[in-house]
XYZ file of C-alpha atoms in Angstrom:
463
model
C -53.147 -42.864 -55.197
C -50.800 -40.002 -54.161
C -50.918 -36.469 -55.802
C -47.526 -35.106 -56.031
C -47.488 -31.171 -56.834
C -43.833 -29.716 -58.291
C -43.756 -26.166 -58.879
C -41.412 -24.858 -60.821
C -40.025 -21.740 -59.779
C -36.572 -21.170 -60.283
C -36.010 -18.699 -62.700
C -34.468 -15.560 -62.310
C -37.128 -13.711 -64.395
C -34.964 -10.369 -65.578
C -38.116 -8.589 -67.441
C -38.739 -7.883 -63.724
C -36.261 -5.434 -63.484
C -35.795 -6.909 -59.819
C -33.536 -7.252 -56.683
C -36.260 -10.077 -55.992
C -37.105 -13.292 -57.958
C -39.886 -12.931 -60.053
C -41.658 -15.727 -58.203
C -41.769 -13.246 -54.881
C -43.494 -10.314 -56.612
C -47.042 -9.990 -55.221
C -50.489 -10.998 -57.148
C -52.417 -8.721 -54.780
C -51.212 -9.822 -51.065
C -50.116 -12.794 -52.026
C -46.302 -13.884 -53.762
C -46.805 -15.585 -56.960
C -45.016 -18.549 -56.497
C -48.057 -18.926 -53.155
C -50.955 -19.086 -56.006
C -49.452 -22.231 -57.726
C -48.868 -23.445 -54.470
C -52.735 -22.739 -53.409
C -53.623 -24.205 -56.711
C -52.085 -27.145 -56.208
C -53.386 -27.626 -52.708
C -57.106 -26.810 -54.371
C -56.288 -29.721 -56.941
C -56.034 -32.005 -53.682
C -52.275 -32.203 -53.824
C -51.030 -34.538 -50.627
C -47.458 -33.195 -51.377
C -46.236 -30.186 -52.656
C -42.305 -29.556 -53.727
C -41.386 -26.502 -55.146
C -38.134 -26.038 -57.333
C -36.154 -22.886 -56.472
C -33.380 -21.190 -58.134
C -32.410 -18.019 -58.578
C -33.529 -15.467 -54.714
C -33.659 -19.578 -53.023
C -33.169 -17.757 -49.758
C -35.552 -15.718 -49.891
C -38.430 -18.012 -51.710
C -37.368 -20.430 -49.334
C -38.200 -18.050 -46.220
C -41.736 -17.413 -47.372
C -42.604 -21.184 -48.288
C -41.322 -21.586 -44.746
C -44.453 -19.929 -43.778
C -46.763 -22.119 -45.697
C -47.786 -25.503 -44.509
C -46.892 -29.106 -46.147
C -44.319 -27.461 -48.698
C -41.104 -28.624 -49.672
C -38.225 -26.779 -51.709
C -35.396 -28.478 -53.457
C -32.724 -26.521 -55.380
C -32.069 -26.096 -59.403
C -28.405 -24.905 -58.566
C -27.792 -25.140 -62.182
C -31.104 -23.795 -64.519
C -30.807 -25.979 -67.949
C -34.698 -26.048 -68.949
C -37.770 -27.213 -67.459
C -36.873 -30.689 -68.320
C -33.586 -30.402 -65.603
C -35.887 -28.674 -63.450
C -38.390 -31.650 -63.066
C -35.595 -34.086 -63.035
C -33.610 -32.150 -60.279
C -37.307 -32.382 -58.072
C -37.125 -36.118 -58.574
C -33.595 -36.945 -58.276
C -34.087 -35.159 -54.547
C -36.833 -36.406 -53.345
C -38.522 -40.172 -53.183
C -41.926 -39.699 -55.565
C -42.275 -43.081 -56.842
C -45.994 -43.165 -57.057
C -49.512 -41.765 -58.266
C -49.798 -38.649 -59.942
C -47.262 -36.219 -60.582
C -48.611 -32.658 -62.032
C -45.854 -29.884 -63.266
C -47.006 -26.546 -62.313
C -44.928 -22.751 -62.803
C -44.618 -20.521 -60.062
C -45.213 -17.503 -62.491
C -48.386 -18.693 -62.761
C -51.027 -17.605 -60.955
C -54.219 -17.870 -62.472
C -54.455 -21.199 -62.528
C -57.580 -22.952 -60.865
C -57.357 -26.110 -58.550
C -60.484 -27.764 -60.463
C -58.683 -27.189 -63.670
C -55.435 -29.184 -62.255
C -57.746 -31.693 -60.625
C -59.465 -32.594 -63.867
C -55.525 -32.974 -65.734
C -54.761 -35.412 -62.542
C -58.375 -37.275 -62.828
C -58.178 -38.300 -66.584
C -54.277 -39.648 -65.790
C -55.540 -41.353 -62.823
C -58.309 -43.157 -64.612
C -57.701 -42.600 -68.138
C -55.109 -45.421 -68.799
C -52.542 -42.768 -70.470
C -48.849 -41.933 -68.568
C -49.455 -38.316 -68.996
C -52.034 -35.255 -69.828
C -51.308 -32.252 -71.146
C -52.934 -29.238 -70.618
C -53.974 -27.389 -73.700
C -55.902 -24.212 -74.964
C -56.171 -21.819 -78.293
C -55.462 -18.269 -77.223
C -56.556 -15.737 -79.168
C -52.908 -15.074 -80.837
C -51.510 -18.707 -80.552
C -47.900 -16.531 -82.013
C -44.568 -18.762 -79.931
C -46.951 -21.385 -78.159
C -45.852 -24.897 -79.412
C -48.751 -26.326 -81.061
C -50.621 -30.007 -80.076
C -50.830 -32.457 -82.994
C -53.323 -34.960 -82.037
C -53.083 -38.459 -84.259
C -56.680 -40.186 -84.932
C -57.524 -41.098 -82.220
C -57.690 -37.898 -80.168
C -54.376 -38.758 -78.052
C -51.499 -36.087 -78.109
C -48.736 -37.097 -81.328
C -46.302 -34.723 -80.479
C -45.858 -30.861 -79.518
C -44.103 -28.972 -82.119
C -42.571 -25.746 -81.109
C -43.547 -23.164 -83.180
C -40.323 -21.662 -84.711
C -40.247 -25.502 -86.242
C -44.122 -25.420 -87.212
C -44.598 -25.521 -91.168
C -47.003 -22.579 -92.251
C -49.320 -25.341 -93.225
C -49.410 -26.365 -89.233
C -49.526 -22.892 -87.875
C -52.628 -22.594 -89.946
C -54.028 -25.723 -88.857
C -52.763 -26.729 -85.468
C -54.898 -24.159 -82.889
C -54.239 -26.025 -79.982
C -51.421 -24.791 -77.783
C -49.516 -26.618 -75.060
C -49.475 -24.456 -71.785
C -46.810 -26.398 -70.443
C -48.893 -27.828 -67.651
C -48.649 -31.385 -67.108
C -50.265 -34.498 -65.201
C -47.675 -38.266 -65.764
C -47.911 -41.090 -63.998
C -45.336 -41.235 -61.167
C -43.750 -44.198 -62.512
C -43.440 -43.934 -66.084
C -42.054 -40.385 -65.405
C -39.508 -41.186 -63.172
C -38.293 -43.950 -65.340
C -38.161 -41.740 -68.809
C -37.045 -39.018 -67.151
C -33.405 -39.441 -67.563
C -33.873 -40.188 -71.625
C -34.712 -36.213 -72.495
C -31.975 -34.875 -74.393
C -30.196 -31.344 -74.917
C -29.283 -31.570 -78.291
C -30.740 -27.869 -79.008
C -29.558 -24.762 -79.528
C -29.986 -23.271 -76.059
C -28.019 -26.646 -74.395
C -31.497 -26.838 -72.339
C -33.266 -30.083 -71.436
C -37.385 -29.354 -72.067
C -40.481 -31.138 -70.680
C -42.067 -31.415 -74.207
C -39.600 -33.570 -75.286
C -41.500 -36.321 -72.935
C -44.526 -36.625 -74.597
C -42.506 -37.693 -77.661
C -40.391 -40.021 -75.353
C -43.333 -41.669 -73.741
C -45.467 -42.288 -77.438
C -41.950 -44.118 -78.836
C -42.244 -46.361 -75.831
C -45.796 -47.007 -76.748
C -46.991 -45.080 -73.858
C -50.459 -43.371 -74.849
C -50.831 -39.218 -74.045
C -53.969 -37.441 -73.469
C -54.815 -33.778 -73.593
C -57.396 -31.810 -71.295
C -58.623 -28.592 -72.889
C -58.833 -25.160 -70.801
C -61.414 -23.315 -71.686
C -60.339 -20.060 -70.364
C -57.392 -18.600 -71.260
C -56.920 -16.698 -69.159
C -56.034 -19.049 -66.843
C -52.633 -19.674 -68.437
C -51.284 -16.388 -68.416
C -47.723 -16.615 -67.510
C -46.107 -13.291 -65.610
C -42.434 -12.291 -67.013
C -43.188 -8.693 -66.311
C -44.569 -5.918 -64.429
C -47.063 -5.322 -67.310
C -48.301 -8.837 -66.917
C -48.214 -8.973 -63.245
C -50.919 -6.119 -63.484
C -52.762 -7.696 -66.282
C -52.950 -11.027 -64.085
C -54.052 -9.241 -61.407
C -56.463 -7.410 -62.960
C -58.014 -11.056 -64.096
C -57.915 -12.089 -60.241
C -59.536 -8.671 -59.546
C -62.667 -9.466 -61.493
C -62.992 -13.125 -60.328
C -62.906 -12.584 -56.639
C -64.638 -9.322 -56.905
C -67.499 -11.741 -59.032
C -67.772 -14.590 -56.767
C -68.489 -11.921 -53.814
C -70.974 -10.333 -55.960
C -72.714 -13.574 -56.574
C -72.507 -14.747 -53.297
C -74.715 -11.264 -52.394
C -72.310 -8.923 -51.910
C -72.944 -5.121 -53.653
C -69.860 -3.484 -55.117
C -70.693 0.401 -56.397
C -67.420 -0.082 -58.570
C -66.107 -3.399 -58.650
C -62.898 -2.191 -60.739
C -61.806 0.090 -57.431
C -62.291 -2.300 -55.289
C -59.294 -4.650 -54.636
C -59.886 -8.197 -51.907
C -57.691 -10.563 -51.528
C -58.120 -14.398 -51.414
C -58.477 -14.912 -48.071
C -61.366 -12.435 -47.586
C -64.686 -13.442 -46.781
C -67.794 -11.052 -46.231
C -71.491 -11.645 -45.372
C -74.363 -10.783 -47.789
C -75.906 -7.292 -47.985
C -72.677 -5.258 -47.509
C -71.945 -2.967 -49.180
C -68.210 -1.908 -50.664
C -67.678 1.596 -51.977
C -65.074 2.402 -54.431
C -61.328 2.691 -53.261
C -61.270 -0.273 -50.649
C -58.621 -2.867 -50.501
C -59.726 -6.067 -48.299
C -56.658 -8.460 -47.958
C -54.979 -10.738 -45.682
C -57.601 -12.700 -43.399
C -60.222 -10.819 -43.216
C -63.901 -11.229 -42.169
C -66.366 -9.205 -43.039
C -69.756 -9.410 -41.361
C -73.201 -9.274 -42.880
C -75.152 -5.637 -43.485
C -72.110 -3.305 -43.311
C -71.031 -0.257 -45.298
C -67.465 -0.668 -46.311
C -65.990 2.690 -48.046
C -65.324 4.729 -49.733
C -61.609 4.688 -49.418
C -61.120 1.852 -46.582
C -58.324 -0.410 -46.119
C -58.723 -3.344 -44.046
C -55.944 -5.903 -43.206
C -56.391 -8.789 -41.103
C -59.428 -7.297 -39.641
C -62.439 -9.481 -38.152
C -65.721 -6.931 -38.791
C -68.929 -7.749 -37.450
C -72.394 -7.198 -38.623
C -74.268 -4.200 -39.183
C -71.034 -2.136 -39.498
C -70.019 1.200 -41.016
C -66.070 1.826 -41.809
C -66.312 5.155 -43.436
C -62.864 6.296 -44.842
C -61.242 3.805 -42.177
C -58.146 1.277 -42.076
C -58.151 -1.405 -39.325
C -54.961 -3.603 -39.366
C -55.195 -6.725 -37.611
C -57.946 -5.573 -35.352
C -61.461 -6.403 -34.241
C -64.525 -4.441 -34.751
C -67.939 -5.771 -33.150
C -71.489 -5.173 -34.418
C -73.178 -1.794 -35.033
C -69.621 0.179 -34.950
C -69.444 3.148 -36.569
C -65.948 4.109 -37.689
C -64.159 7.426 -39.280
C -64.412 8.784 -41.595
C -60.527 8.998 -41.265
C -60.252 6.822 -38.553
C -57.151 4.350 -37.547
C -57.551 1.436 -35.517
C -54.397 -1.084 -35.489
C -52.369 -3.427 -33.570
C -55.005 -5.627 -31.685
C -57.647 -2.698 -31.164
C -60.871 -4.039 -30.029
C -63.582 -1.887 -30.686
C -66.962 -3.635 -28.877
C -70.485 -3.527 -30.071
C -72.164 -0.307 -30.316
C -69.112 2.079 -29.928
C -67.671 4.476 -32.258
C -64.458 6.048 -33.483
C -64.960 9.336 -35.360
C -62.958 11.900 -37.848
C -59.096 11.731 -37.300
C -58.897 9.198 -34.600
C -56.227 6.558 -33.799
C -56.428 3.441 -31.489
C -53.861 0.893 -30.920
C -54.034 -1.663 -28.854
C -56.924 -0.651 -27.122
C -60.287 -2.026 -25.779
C -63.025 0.228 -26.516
C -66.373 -0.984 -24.807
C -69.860 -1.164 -25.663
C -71.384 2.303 -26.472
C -67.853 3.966 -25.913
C -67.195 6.969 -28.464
C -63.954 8.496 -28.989
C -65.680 11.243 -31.438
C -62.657 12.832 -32.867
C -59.216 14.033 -32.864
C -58.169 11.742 -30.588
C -55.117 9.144 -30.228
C -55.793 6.376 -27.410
C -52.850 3.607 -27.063
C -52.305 0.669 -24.947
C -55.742 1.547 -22.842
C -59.423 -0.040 -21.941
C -62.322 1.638 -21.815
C -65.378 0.643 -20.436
C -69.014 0.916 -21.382
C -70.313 3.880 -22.028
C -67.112 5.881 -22.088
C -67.180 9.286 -24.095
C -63.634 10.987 -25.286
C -63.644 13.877 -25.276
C -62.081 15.966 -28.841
C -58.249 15.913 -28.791
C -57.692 13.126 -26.092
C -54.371 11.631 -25.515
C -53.343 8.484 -23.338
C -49.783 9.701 -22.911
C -48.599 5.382 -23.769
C -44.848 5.549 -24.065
C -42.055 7.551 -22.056
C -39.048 6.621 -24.464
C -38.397 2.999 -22.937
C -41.319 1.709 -22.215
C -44.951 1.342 -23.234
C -47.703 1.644 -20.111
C -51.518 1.233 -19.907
C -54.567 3.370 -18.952
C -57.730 2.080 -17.405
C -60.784 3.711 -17.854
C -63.997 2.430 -16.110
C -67.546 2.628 -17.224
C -69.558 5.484 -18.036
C -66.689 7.978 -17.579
C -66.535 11.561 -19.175
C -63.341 12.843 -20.318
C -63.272 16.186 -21.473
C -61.878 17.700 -24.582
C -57.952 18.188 -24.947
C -57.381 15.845 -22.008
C -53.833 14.097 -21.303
C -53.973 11.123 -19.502
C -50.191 9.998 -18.829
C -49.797 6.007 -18.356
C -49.899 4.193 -15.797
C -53.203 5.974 -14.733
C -56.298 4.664 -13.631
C -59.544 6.548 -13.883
C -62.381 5.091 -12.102
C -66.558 4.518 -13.042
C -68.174 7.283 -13.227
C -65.554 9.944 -13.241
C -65.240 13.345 -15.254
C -62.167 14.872 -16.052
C -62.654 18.280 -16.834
C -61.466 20.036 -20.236
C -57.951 20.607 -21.072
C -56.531 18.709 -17.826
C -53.189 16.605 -17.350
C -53.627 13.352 -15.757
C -50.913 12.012 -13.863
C -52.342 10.238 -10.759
C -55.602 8.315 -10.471
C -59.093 9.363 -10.688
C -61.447 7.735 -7.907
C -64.568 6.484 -8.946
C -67.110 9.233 -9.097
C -64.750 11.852 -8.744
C -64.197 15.288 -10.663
C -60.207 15.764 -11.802
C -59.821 19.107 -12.836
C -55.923 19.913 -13.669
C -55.037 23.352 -15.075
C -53.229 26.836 -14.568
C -55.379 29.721 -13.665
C -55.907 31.948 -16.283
C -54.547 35.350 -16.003
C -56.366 38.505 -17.832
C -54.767 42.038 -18.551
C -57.298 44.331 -19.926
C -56.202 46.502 -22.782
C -53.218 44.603 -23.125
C -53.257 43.633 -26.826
C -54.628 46.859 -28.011
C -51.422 48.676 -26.672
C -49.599 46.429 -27.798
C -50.948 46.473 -31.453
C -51.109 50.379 -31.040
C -46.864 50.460 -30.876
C -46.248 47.987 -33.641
C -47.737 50.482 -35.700
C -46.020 53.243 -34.532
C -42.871 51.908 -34.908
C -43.706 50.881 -38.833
């Protein structure tokens, strides 16, 4: 049977303090309302709708990026009840499983949602409820099971007696699993006849047990994964929690962290056993980190691939490519599609972009090398330039094999410099270099002896 996914996610959240709805704000690289999605998707989800609301635009834009996701609109927010109805009313989910997720969120895991749709799917009840007992259960509503285990009723806790805040631990975390059918055809019998005007999900599982309809409960036995984020204090406590589980499951899978708690990797990430991560890194986007390297201290990689046996020492690479046995920084830059092949190096305050730099290549340090390719055994010279852009446009340099360029060397694009050349120290490079060939381009040096010391002489003089 189908699994239907519907993400809440259109509230404006104002404990934000934001321009941007609170479903956009980032658990590490990633927008909130993206981990419900991912967690649905994990659960096995074959569709996935999200409500939006308040920012539509611009939660629209970024589900536009994700695959298999659909957004209808709450124009009008009256409760979480509305919300769900709104999804339903718009779209044509008749059958299987529906689950109710929040796009504020994001701890959730997809085996926890898969085991709420499992026990609707072959359980025999119309609907699950998630459930926990947080430490302080103070403004959850509270579960009240009858005797035979299934759910009675949620009671919200401002109408809890102090006889059932004292014996009701369970909690409803608003999480829900219903069969497709029975939901869509009670859906329209929730009521507003509350303070607030607002139509609320709970109200169902009272709804379905007049009709006769039987309601389970699925316990979660971590809390934490039910922490909800209204705030920018509990967007950094969540994130703190998704911290420590990736960071774990690398650790466990054989990867060393010196500090775990300075070390920061997104979802995405994956890295091969027996490398090691210093403190200060942050590993996000997709990135792929090989087997053997030394990662750190105080790297950044984004969208990098890495190979094995690598050392990135004080380095950021941003969607780039780094090939076995490289040896990078410290303080080193590579970005925008830099290639650097096995065996070569970048050293202390270098920059590449866009670059090729071949096997056993070094560009040592203080150097900046754009839009170029270098060959094997190429070695840069100290503060080396390829001279890339000349206001309008953006031109490359080609360097073959086993060239030497010298220290403070401009090479001005389009040049060419051939196998086996040398360019001598502190030259300009405007033409190209045969193969084999010595370019030497400087002014002659001109000496006056004694100059200075006259010249020092009459400063003091005049003082």
């Amino acid at each position: 049977m189908p699994i239907t996914a519907i993400v809440l996610a259109a509230g404006e959240g104002t404990r934000m303090k934001s321009r941007h709805p609170k479903v956009m704000h980032k658990l590490l690289d990633r927008p909130l309302v993206g981990w419900a999605v991912r967690s649905a998707q994990d659960a096995g989800a074959d569709r996935t709708i999200v409500v939006v609301g308040s920012g539509a635009d611009e939660v629209r834009a970024y589900l536009g990026t994700l695959d298999g996701v659909e957004s209808v609109e709450q124009t009008r927010r009256l409760g979480t009840g509305h919300a769900l109805k709104t999804a339903l009313e718009a779209t044509d989910v008749s059958e299987g499983t529906v689950v109710v997720l929040y796009g504020d969120s994001p701890l959730l895991r997809g085996e926890t949602v898969r085991a709420l749709v499992d026990r609707v799917e072959n359980g025999g009840e119309a609907a699950c409820v998630l459930t926990m007992e947080p430490p302080d259960p103070t403004g959850y509503g509270r579960v009240d099971f009858d005797d035979d285990g299934q759910v009675r009723a949620i009671i919200e806790h401002k109408d809890c007696t102090e006889e059932q805040r004292g014996r009701l631990r369970e909690c409803n975390s608003g999480v829900y699993a219903f069969d497709a059918r029975e939901l869509r055809r009670h859906i329209g019998e929730i009521g507003n006849d509350n303070v607030q005007g607002e139509y609320y999900l709970t109200d169902m599982v009272e709804i379905l047990r007049r009709t006769g309809l039987a309601v389970a409960a699925v316990h979660c036995d971590d809390y934490s994964e039910l922490l909800g984020v209204n705030s920018r204090v509990q967007l950094a406590q969540a994130t703190k929690v998704m911290q420590h589980r990736i960071n774990e499951a690398h650790m466990e899978a054989g990867v060393t962290m010196v500090d775990p708690d300075s070390v920061w990797i997104g979802p995405d990430v994956t890295i091969g056993q027996d490398t090691v991560i210093w403190p200060g890194c942050y590993l996000l986007g997709h990135t792929t980190v090989g087997a053997e390297c030394t990662v750190g201290p105080d790297s950044r990689l984004v969208d990098a691939t890495v190979g094995d046996n690598v050392l990135l020492d004080e380095t950021i690479v941003v969607s780039s490519t780094v090939d076995d046995d490289v040896h990078c920084g410290p303080r080193a830059y590579l970005r925008g599609g830099a290639h650097f092949m096995r065996g070569s190096k970048a050293g202390t305050h270098v920059e590449i972009k866009g670059s090729t730099v071949g096997e056993g290549s070094k560009v040592p340090h203080l150097s900046y090398i754009g839009d170029a390719t270098l060959g094997k055994g190429v070695n840069v010279g100290g503060g080396s330039i390829t001279c890339n852009y000349d206001g309008k446009h953006k031109s490359r340099t080609e360097i073959g094999d086993h060239v030497f360029i010298g220290s403070d060397t401009m090479m001005v694009a389009p040049v060419t410099i051939g196998e086996g050349a040398l360019i001598g120290a502190s030259s300009c490079i405007t033409k190209d270099v045969p193969a084999g060939a010595l370019a030497l381009e400087r002014s002659r040096q001109y000496i006056s002896e004694g100059w200075a010391t006259e010249y020092f002489k009459k400063l003091e003089e005049e003082d």
